[in-house]
PDB file of C-alpha atoms in Angstrom:
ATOM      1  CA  UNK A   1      21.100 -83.507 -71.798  1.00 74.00           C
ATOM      2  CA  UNK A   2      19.365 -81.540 -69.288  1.00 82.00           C
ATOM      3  CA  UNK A   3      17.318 -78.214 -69.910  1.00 91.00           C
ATOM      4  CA  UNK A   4      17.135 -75.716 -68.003  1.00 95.00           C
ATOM      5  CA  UNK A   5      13.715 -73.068 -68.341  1.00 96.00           C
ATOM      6  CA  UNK A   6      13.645 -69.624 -66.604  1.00 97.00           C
ATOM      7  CA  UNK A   7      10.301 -67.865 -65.853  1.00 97.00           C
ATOM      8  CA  UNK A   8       9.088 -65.074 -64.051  1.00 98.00           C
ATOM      9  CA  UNK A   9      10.801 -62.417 -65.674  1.00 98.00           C
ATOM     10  CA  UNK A  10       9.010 -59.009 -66.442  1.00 97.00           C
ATOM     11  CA  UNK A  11       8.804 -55.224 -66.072  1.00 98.00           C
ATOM     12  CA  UNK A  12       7.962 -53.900 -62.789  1.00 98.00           C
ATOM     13  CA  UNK A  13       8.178 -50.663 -60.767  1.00 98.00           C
ATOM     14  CA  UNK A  14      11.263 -50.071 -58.468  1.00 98.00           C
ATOM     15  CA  UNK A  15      10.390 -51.683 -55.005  1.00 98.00           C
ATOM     16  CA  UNK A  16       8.125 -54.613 -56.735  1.00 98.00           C
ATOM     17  CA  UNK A  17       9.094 -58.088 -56.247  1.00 98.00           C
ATOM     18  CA  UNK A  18       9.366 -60.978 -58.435  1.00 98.00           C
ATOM     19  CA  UNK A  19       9.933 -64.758 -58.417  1.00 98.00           C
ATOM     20  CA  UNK A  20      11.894 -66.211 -60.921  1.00 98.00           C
ATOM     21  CA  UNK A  21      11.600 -70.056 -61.868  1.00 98.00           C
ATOM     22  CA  UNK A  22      14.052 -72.261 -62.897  1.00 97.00           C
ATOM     23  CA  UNK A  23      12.898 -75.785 -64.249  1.00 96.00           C
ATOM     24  CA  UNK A  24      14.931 -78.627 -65.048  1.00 93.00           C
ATOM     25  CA  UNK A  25      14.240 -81.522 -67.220  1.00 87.00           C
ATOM     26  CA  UNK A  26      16.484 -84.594 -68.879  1.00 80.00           C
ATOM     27  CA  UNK A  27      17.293 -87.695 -67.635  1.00 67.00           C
ATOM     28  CA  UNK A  28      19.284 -88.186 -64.711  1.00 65.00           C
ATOM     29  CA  UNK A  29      19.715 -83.943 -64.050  1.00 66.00           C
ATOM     30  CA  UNK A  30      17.548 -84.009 -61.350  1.00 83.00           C
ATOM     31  CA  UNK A  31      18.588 -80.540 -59.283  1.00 89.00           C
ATOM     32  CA  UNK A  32      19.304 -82.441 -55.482  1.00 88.00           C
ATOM     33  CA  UNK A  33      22.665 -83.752 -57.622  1.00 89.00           C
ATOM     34  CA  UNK A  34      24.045 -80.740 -58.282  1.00 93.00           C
ATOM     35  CA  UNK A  35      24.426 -77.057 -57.273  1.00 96.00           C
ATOM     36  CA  UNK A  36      22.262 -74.854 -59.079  1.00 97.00           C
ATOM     37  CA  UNK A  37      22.819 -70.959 -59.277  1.00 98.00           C
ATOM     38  CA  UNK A  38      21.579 -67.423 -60.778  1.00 98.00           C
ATOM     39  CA  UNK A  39      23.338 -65.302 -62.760  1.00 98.00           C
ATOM     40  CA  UNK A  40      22.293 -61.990 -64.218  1.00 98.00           C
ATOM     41  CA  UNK A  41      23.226 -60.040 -67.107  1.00 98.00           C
ATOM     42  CA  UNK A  42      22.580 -55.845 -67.825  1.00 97.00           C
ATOM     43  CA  UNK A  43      22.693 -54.685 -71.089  1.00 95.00           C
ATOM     44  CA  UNK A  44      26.257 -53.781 -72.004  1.00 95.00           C
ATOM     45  CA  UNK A  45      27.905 -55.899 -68.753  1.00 96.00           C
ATOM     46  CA  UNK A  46      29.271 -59.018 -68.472  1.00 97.00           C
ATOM     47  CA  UNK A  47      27.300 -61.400 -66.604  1.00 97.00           C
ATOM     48  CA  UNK A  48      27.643 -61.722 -62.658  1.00 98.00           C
ATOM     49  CA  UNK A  49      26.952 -63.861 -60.118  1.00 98.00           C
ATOM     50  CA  UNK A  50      23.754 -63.806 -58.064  1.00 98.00           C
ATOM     51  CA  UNK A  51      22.981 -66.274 -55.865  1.00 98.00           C
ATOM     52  CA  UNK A  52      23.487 -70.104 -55.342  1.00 98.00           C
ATOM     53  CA  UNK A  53      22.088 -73.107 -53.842  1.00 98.00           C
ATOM     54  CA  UNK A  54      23.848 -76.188 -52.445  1.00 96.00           C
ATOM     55  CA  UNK A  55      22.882 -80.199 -53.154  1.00 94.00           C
ATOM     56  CA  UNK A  56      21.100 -80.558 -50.494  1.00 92.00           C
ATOM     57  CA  UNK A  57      20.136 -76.536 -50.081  1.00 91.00           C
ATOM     58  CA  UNK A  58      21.947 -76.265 -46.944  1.00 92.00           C
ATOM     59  CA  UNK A  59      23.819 -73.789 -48.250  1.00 96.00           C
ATOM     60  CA  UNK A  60      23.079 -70.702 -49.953  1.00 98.00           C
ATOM     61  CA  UNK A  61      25.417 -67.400 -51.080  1.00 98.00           C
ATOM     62  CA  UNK A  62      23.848 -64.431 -52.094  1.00 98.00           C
ATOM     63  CA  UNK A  63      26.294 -61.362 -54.231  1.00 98.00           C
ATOM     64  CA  UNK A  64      26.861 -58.334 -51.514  1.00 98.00           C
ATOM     65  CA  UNK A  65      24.511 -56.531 -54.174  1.00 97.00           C
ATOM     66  CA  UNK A  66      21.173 -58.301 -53.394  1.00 98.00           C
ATOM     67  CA  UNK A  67      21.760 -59.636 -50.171  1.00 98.00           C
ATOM     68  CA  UNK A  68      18.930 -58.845 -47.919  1.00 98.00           C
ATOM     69  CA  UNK A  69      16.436 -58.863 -51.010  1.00 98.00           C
ATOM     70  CA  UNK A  70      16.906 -61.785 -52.976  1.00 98.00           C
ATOM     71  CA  UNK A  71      16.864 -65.300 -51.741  1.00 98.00           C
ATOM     72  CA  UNK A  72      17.569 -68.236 -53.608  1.00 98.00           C
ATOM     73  CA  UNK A  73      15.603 -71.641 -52.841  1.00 98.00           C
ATOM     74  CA  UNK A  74      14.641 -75.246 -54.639  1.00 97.00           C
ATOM     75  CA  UNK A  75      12.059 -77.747 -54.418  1.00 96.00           C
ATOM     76  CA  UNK A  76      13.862 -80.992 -55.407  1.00 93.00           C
ATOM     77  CA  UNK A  77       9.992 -82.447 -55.995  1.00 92.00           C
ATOM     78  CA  UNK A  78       9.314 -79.932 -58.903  1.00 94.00           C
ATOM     79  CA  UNK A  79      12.935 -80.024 -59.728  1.00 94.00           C
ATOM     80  CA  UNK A  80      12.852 -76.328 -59.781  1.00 96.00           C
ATOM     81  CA  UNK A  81      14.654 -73.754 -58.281  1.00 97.00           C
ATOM     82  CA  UNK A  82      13.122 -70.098 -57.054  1.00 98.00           C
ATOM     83  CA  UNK A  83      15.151 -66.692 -56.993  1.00 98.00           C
ATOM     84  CA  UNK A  84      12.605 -64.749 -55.094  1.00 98.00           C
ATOM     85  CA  UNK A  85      13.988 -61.046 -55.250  1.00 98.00           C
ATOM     86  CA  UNK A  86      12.356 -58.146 -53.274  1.00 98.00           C
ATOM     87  CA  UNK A  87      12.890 -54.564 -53.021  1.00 98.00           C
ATOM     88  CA  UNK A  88      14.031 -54.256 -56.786  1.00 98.00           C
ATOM     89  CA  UNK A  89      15.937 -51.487 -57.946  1.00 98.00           C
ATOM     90  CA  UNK A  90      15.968 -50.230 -61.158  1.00 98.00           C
ATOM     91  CA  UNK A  91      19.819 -51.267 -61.202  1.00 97.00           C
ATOM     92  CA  UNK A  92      18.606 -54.909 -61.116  1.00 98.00           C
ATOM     93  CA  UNK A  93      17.263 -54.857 -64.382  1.00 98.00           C
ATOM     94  CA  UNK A  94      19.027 -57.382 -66.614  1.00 98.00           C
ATOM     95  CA  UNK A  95      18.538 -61.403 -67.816  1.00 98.00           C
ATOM     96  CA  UNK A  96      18.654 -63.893 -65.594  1.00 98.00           C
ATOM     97  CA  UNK A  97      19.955 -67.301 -65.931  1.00 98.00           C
ATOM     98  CA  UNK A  98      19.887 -70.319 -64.009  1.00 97.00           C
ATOM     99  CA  UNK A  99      22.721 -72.577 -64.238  1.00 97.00           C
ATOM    100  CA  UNK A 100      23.569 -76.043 -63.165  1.00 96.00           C
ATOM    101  CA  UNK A 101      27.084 -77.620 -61.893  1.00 95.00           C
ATOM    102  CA  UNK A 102      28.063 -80.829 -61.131  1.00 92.00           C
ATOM    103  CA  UNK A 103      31.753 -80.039 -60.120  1.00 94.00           C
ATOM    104  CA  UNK A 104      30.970 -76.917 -58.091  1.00 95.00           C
ATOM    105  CA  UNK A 105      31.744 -77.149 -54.334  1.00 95.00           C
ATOM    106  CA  UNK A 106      30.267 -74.626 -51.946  1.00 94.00           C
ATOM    107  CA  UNK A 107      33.089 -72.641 -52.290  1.00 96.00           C
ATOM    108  CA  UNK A 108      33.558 -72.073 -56.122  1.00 97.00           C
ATOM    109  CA  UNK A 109      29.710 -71.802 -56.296  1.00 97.00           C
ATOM    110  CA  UNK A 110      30.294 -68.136 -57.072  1.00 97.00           C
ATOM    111  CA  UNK A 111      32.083 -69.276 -59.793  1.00 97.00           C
ATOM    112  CA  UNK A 112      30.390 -68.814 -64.021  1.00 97.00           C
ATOM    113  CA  UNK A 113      33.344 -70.964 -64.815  1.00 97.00           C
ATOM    114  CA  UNK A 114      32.002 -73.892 -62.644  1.00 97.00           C
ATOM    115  CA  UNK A 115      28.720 -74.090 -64.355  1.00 97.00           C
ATOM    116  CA  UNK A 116      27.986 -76.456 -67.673  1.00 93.00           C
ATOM    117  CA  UNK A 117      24.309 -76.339 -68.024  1.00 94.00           C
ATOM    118  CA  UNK A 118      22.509 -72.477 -68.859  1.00 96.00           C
ATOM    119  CA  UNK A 119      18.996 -71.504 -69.428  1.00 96.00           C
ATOM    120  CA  UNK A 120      18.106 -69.072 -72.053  1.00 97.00           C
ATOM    121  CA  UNK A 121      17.264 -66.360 -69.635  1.00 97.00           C
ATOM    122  CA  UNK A 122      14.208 -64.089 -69.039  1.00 98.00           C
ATOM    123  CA  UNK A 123      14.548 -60.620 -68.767  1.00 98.00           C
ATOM    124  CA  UNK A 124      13.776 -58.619 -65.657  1.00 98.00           C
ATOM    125  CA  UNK A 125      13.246 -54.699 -65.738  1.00 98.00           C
ATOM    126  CA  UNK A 126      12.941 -52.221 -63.015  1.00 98.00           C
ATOM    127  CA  UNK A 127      11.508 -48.662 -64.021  1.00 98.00           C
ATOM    128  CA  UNK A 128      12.101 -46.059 -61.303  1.00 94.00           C
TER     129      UNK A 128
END
């Protein structure tokens, strides 16, 4: 059973950055085996797509909405994967989640229904 921790999260001024952390434990989950992603959450929304990251972190796909700002990374060493995000607005503000697939391909990465591991989140705010 693998987990899956976020960190990172907090409240910050519109333009701040933040890096969010993503660490993976369990036996056997370790992250170069799978494609890991970030998905976000705003109070009343459903959650959305963010970025993702392939296997080998060749390939990466950021949403329209934070591309430019936000760039998704992974050290398979730590077994952790990084959503640095830059430029925040205040319409960023939500939780973010990290999620891990095994069936994923590069393109259904996009894809919330391709993912069977989630973090418990950490919330990000934005105050203008």
């Amino acid at each position: 059973q693998v987990q899956l921790v976020e960190s990172g999260g907090g409240l910050v001024q519109a333009g701040d950055s933040l890096r969010l952390s993503c660490a993976a434990s369990g036996s056997g989950r370790t992250i170069k085996n799978y494609i890991m992603g970030w998905f976000r959450a705003a109070r009343g929304k459903e959650r959305e797509f963010v970025a993702a990251i392939s296997r080998i972190g060749a390939n990466t796909e950021h949403h329209d909405s934070v591309k430019g700002r936000f760039t998704i990374s992974k050290e398979d060493a730590k077994n952790t994967v990084y959503l640095q995000m830059n430029d925040l607005k205040p319409e960023d503000s939500a939780v973010y989640y990290c999620a891990q697939s095994y069936r994923a391909t590069i393109r259904t990465m996009n894809q919330q229904s391709e993912y069977d591991s989630w973090g418990q989140g950490t919330q990000v705010t934005v105050s203008s």
